[in-house]
XYZ file of N, CA and C in Angstrom:
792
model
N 0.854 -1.188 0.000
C 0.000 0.000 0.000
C 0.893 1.243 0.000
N 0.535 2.056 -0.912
C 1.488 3.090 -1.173
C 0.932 4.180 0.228
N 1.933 5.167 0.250
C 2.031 6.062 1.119
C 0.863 7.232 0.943
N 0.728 7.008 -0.873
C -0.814 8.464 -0.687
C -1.746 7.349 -0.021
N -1.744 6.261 -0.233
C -2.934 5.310 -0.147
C -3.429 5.594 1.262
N -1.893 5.329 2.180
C -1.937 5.329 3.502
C -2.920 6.390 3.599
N -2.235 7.844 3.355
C -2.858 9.156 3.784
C -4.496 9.379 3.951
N -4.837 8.960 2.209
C -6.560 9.112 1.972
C -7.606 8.136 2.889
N -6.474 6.703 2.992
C -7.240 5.821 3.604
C -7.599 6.323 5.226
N -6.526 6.880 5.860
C -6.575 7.500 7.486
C -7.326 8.926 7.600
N -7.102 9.798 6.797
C -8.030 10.515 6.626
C -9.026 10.536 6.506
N -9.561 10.087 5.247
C -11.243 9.729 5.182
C -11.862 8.781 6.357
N -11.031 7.796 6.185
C -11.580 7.155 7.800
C -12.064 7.873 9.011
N -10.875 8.729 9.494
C -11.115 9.708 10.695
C -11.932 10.512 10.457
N -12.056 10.942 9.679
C -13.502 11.967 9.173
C -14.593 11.443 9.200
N -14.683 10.210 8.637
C -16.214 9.491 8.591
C -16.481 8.428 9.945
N -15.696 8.064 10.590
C -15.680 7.225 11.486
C -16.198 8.510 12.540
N -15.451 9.214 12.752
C -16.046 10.290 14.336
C -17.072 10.564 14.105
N -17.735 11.289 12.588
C -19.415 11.824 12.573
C -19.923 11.004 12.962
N -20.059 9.339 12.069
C -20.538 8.498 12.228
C -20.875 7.658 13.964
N -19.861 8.172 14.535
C -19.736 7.596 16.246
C -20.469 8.840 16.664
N -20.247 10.231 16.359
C -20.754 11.383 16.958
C -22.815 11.220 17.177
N -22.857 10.648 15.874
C -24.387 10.796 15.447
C -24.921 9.425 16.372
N -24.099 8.338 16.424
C -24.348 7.172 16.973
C -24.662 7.387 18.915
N -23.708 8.182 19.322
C -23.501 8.890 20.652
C -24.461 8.844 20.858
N -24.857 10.075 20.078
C -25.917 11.636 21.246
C -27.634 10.346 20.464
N -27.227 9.183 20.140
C -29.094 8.591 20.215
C -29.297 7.815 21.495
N -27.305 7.697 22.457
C -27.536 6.825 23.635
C -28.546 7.962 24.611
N -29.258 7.645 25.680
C -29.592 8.350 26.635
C -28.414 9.537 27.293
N -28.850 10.345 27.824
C -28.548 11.651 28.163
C -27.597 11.042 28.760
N -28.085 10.795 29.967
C -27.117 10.125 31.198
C -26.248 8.830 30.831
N -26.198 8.248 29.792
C -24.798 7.743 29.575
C -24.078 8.151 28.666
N -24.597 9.401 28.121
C -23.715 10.178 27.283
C -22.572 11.091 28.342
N -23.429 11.739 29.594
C -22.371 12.419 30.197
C -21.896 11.390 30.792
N -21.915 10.429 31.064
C -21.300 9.327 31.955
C -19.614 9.148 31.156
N -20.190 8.572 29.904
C -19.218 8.344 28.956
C -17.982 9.107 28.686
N -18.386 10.387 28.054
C -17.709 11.796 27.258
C -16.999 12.065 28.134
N -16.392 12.129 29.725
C -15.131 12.240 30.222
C -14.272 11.015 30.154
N -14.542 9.803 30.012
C -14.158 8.801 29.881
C -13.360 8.862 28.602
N -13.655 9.240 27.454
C -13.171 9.367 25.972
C -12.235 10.359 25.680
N -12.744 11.812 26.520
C -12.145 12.921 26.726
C -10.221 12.301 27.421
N -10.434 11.712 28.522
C -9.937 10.838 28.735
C -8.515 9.944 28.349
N -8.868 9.504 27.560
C -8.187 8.252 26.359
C -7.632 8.771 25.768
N -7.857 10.181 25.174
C -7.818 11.098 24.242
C -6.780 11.697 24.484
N -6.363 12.501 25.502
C -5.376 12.910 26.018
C -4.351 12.147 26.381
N -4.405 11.010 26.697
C -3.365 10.682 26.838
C -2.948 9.710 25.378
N -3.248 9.435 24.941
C -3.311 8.953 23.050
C -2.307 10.279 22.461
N -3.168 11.653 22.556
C -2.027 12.460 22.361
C -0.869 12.833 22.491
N -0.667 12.943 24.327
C 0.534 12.980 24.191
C 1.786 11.883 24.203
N 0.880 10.841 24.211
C 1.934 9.585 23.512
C 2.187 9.771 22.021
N 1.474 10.217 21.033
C 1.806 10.747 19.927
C 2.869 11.116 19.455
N 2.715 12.568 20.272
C 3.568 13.419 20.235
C 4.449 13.049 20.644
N 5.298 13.384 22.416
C 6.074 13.083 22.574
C 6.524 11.608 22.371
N 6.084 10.420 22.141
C 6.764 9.396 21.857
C 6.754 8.473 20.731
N 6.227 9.500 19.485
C 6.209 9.259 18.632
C 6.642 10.417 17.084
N 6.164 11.365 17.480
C 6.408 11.907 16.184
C 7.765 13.173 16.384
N 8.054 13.146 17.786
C 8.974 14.109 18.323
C 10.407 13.137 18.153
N 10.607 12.325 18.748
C 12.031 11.345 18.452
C 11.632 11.152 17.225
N 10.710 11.220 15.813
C 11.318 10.520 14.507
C 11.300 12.065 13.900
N 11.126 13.248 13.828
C 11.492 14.469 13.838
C 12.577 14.738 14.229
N 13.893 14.646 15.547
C 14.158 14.820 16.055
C 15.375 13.915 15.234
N 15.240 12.686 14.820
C 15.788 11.472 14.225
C 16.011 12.274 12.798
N 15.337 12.685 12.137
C 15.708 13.137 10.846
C 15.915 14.322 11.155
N 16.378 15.141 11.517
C 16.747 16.602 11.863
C 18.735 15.771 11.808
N 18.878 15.218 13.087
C 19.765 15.059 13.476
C 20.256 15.942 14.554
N 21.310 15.813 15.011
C 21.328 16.166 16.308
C 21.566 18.035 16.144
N 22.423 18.056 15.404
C 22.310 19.703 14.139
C 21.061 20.244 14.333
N 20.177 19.704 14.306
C 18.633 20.572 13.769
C 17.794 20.057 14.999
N 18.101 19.872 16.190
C 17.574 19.473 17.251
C 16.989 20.323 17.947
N 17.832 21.972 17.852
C 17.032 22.884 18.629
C 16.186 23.426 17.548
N 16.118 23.348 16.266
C 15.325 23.632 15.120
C 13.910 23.174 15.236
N 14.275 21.734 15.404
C 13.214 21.076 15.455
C 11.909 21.501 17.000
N 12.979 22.076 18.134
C 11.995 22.639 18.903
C 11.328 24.233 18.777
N 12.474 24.687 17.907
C 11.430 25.994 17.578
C 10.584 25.346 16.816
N 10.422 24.900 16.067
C 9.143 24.631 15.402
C 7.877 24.402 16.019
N 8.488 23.662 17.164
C 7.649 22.991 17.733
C 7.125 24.211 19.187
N 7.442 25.214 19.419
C 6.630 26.204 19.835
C 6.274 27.045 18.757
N 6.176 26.945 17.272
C 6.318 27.875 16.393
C 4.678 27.361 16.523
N 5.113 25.971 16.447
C 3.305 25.454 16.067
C 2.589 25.916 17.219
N 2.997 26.077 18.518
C 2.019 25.715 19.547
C 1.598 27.192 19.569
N 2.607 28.199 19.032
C 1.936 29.531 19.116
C 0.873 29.782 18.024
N 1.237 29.310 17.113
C 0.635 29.054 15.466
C -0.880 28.248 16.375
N -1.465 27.538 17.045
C -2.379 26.875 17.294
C -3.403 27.560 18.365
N -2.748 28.281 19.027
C -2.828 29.308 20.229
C -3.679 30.705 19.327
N -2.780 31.110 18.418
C -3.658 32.284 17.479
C -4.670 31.954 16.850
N -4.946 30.683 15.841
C -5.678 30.202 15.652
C -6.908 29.965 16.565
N -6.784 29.420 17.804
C -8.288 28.857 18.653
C -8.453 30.401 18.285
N -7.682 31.213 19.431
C -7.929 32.837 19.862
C -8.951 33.088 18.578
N -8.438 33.356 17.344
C -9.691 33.710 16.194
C -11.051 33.618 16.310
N -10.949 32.021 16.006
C -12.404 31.291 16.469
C -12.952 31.796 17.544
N -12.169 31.714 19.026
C -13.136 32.164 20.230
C -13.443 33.761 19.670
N -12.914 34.303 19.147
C -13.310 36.029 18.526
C -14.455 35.885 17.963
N -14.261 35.580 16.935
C -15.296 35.272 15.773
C -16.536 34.856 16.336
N -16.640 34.090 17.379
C -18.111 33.523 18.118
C -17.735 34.093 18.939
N -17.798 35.522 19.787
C -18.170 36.072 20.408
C -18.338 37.711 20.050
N -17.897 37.715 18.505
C -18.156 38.973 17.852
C -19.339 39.540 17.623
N -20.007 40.595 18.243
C -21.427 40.993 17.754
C -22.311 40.763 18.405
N -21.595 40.171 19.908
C -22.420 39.856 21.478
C -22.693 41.303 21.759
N -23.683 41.381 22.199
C -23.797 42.879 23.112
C -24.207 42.424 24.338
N -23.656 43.133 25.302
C -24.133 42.827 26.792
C -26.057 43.134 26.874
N -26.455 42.315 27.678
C -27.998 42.657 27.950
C -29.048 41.672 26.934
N -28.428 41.627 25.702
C -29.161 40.663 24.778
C -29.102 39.385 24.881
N -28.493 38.412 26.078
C -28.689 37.252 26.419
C -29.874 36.623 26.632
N -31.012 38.029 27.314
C -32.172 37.599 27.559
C -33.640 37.554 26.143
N -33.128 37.867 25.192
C -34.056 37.812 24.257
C -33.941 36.731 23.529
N -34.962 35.865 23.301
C -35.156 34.478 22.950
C -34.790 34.822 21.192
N -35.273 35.573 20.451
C -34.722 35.761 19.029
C -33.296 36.122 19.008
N -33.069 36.923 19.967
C -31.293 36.961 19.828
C -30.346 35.902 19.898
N -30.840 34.915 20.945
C -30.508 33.416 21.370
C -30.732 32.652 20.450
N -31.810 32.480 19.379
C -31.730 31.399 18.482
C -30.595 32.155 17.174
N -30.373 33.492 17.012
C -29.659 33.709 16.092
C -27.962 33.264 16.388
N -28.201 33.432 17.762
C -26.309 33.143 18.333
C -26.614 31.370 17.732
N -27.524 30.813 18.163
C -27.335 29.557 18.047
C -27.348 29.111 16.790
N -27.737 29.675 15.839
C -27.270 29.592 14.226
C -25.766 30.001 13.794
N -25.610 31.180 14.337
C -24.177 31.391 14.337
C -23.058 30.313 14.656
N -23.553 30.109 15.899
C -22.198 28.807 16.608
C -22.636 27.900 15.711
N -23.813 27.620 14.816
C -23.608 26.233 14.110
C -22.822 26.336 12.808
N -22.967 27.813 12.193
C -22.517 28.062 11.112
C -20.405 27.993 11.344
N -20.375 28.625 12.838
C -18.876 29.156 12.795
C -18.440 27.296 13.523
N -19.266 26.713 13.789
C -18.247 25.453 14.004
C -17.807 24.435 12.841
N -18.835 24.870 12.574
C -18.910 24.175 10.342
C -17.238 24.613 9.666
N -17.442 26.137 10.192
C -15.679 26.629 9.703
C -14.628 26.426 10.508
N -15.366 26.692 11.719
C -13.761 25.725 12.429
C -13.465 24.048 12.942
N -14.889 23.988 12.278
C -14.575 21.955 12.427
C -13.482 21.569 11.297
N -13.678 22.877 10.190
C -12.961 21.873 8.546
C -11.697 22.649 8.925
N -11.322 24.195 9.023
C -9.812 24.185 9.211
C -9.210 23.301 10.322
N -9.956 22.739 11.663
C -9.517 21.933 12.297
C -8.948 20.497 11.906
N -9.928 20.110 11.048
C -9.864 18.458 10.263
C -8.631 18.684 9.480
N -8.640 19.690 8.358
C -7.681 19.772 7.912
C -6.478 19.901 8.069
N -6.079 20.585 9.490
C -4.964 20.725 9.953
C -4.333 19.102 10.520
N -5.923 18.409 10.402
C -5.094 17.201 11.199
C -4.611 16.111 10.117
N -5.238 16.463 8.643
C -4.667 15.365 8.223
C -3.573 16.255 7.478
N -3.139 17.315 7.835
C -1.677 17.839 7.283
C -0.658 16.780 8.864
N -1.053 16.882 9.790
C -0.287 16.040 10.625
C -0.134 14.403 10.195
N -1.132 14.180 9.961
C -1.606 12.652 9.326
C -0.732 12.392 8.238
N -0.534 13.080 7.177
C 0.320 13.350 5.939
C 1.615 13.301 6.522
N 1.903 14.348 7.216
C 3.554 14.351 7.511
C 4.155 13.371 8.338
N 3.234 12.449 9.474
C 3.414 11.192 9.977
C 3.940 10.065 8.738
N 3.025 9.932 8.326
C 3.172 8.417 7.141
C 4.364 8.403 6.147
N 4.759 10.537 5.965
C 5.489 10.439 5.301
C 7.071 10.221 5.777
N 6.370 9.867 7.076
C 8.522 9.742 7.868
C 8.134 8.316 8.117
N 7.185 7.385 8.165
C 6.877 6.008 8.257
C 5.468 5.532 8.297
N 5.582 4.622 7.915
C 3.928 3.854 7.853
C 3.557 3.717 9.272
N 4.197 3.107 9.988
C 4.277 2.831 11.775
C 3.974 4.463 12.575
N 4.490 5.160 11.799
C 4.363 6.453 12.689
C 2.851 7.291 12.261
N 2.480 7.188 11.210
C 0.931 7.360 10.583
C -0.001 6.741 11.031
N 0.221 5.632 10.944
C -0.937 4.905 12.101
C -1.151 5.103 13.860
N -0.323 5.430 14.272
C -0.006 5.698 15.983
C -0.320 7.171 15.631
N -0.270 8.318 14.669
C -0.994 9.661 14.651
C -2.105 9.593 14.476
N -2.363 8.962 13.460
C -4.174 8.303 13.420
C -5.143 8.151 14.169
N -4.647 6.879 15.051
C -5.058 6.535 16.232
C -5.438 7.827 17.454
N -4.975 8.307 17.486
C -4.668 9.370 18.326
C -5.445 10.475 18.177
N -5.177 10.669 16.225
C -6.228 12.320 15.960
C -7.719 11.456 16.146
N -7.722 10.494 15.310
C -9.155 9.699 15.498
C -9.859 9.708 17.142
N -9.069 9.551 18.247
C -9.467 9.291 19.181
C -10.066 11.023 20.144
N -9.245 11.511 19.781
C -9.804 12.981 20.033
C -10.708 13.834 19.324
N -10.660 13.487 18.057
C -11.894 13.906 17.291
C -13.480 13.117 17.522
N -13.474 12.274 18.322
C -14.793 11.707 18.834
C -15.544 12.327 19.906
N -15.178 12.924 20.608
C -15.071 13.815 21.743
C -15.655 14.841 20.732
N -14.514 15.440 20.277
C -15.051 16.775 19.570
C -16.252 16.928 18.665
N -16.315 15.650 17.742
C -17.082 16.283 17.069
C -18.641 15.591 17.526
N -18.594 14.868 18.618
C -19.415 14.891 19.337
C -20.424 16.264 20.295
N -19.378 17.216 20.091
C -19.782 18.347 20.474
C -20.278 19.178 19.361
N -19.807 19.072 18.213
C -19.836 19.575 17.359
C -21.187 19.319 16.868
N -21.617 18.453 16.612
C -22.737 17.667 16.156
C -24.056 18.126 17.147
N -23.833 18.041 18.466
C -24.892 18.848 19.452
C -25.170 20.475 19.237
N -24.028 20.688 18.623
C -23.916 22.328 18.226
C -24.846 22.833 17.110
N -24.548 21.591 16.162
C -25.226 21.673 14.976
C -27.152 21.725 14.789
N -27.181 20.530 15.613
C -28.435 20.179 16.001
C -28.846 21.448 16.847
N -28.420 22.137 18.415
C -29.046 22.830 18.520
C -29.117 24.320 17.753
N -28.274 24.600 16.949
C -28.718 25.518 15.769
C -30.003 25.328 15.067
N -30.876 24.065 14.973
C -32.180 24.053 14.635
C -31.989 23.403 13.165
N -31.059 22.467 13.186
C -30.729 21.689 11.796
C -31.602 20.118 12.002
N -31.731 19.321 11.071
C -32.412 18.239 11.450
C -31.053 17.139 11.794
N -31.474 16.280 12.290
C -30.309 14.898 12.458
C -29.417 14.673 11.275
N -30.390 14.258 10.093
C -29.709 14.047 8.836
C -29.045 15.000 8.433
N -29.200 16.182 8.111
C -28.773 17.257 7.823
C -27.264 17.599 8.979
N -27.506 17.548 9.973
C -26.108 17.831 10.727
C -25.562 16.711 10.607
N -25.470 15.544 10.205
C -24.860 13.815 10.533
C -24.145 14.364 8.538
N -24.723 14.994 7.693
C -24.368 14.674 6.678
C -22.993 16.519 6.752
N -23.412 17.401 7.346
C -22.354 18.382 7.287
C -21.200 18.034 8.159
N -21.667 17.376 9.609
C -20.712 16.608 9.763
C -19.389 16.070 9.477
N -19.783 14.855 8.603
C -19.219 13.884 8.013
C -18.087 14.935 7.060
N -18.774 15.734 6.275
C -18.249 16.468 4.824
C -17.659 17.502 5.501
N -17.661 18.015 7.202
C -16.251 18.802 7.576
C -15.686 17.787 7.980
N -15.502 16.483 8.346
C -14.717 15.828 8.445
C -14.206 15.454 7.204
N -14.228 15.025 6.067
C -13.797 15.173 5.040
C -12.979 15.993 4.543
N -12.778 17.082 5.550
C -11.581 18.283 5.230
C -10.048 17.854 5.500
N -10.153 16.570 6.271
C -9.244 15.890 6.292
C -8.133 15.431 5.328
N -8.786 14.873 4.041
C -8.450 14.357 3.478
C -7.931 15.711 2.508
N -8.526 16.869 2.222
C -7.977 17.468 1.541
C -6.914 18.175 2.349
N -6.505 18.419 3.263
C -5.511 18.751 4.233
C -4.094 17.805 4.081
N -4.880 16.647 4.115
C -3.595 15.540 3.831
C -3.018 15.770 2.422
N -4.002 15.548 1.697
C -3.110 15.560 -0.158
C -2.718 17.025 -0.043
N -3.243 17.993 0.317
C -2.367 19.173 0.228
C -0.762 18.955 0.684
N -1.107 18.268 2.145
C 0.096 18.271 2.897
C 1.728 17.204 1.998
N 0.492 16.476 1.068
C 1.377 15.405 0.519
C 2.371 16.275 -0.592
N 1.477 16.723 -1.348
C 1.899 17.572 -2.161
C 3.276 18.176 -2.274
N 2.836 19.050 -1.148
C 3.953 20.258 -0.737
C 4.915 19.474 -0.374
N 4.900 18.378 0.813
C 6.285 17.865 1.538
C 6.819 16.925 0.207
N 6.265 16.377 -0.797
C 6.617 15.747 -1.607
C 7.541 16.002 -2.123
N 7.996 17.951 -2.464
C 8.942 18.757 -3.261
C 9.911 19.198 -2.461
N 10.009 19.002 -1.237
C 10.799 19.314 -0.172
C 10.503 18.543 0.629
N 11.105 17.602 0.708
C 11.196 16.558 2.147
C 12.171 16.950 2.932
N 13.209 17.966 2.536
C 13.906 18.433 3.756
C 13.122 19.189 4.635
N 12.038 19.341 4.464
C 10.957 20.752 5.949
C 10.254 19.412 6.477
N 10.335 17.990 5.579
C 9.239 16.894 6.380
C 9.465 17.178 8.000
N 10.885 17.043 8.391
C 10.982 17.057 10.447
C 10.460 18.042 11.040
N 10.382 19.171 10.526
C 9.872 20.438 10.631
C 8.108 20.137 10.512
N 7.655 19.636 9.763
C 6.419 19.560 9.360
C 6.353 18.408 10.835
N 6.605 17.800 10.977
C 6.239 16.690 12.002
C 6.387 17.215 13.105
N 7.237 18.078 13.059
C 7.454 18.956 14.488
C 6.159 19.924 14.731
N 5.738 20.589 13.755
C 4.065 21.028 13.579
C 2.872 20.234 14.358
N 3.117 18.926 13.364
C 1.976 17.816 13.624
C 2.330 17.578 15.448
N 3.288 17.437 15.945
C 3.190 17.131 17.123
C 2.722 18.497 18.036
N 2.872 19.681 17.718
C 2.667 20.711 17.943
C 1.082 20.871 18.111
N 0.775 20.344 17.068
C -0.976 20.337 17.279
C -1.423 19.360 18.314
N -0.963 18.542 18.084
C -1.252 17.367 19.052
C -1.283 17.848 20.787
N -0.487 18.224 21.058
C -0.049 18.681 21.904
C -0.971 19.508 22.597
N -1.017 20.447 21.567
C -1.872 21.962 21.961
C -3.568 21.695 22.368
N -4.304 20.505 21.787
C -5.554 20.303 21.498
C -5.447 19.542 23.073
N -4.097 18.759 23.129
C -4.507 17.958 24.699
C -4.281 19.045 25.843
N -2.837 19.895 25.440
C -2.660 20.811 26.730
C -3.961 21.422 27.081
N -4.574 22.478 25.670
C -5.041 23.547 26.423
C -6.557 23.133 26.274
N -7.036 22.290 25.357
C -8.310 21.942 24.910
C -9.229 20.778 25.974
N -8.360 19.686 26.148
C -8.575 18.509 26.814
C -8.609 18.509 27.968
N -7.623 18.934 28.777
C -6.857 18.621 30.080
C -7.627 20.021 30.887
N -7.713 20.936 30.893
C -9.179 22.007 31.035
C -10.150 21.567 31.579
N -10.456 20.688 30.714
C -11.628 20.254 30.845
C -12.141 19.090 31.779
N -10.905 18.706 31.867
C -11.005 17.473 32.884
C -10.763 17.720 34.102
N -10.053 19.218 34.086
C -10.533 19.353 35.959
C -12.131 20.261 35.951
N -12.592 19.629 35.604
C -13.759 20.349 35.768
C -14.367 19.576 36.724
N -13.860 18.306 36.624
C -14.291 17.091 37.528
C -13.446 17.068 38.810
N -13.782 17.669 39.988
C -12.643 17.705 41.215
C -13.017 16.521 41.939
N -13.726 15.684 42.071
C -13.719 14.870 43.160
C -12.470 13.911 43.087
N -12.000 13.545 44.021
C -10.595 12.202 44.034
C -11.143 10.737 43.086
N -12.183 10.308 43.182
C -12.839 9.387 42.038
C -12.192 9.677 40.827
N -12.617 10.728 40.430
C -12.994 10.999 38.881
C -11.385 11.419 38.803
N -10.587 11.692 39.369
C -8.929 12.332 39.289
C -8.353 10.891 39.109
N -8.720 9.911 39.967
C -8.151 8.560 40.034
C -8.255 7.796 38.356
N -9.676 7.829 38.052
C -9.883 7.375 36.585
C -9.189 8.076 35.526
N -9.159 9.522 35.495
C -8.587 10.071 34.598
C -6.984 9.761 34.452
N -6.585 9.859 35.489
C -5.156 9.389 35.694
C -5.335 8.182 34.658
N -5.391 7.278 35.234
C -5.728 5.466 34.437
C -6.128 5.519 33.208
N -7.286 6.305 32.508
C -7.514 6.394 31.699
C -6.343 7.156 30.698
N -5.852 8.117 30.730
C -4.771 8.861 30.489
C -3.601 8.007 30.172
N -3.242 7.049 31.135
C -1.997 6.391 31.139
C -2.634 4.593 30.100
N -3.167 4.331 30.087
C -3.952 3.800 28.595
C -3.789 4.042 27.878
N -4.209 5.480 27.315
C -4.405 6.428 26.060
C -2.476 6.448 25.592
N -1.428 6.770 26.824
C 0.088 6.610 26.709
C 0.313 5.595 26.405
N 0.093 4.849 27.000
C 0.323 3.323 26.995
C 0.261 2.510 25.485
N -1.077 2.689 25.096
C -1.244 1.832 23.843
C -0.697 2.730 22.935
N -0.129 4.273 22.696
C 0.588 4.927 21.963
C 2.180 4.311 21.881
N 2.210 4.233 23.235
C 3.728 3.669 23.465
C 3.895 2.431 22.942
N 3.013 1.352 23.043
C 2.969 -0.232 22.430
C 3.300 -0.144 20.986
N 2.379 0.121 20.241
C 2.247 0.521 19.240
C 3.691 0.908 18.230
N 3.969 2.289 19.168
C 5.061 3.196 19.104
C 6.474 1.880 18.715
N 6.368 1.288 19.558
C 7.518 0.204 20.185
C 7.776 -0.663 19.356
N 6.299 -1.457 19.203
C 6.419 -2.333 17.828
C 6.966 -1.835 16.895
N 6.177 -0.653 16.413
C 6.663 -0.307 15.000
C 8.216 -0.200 14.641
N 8.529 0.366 15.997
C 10.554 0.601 15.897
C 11.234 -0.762 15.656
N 10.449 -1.869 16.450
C 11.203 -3.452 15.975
C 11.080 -3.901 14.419
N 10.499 -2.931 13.464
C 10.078 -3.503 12.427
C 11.129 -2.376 11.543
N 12.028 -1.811 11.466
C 12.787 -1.202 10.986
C 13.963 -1.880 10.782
């Protein structure tokens, strides 16, 4: 299986697999949906930063050489600032054109709620897309290292676009209709990836650099996106699971990770 093959095949997958789980979710009952969604939230984070740091940072780091080692970490805050400006936008953009006092008018409220469905539509696809430019630049430093990014963006995009999909719906869209826009911003994936193929194709000397990106995102979605969110939950219970759950999410990154290096 060739290497674009890899790309389109992990891409489109991750795109259609999360709507498809997203839409599948929110038909379980209420209460084992919130039961669940920290549990995944969860997995997720720690999937990431096994990714990253123990996967796409040492084979970045590996093709840099030891020369391009501190290179490879500017990049790698280049991205996290690069990811940081980016959310910042989005949170702008959906909160542009709030006026204080108009919270309480029920027509003002269904228009915000068209809005957030319209502005997550645009930041679900530059999101997707950014991930299969990570997805792309994985496969293209190894097959072993594309699949363990996969795994990972796939596993955090279930979460998300699980939210995404509630967003949609309460904008006043029907099931089908949000399950099918869905799917087709997840599909931004795939054009993110062949873009990404493209470009690194003519310069594979920026590939470590580009992977240093991809881990950059990775990173950024668990630091500031994920891990937030999970102390939202203070009791010692729910700290105990997350821990466990977390070190899972590392864990089978690291397995994975491990194998693949014996196969070189």
């Amino acid at each position: 299986m060739s290497t674009l093959a890899w790309i389109v095949a992990a891409t489109a997958a991750g795109g259609v697999l999360s709507g498809l789980f997203a839409a599948l979710f929110l038909l379980t009952p209420e209460r084992a949906r919130t039961a669940a969604l920290p549990h995944f939230v969860s997995f997720a984070t720690g999937a990431l930063l096994g990714a990253a740091l123990l996967s796409l940072l040492p084979h970045a780091i590996e093709m840099a050489g030891a020369a391009g080692a501190g290179r490879i970490g500017l990049a790698l805050v280049g991205g996290i600032l690069l990811f940081f400006v980016l959310e910042k936008w989005v949170l702008w953009r959906h909160s542009h054109g709030e006026e204080p006092g108009d919270h309480g008018h029920a027509h003002h409220a269904r228009k915000q709620d068209r809005a957030a469905a319209s502005l997550i539509l645009i930041g679900d696809g530059m999101h997707n897309a950014l991930d299969g430019v990570a997805i792309a630049a994985a496969f293209m430093s190894g097959t072993e290292v594309g699949i363990v990014t996969s795994i990972a963006v796939i596993a955090h995009e279930i979460p998300h676009e699980v939210g995404a999909f509630a967003i949609l719906l309460n904008g006043g869209m029907s099931r089908a209709r949000a399950l099918a826009f869905n799917v087709l911003s997840g599909l931004t994936s795939v054009v993110g990836g062949l873009a990404a193929y493209a470009a690194l194709g003519h310069s594979l000397s920026v590939l470590p650099y580009a992977i240093a990106l991809a881990a950059a995102s990775l990173l950024y979605v668990a630091v500031a996106d994920l891990i937030p969110g999970l102390h939202r939950q203070v009791s010692a219970a729910a700290g105990v699971r997350q821990v466990f759950l977390i070190l899972i999410g590392v864990g089978l990154i690291f397995y994975l990770a491990d194998c693949g290096s014996l196969t070189y």
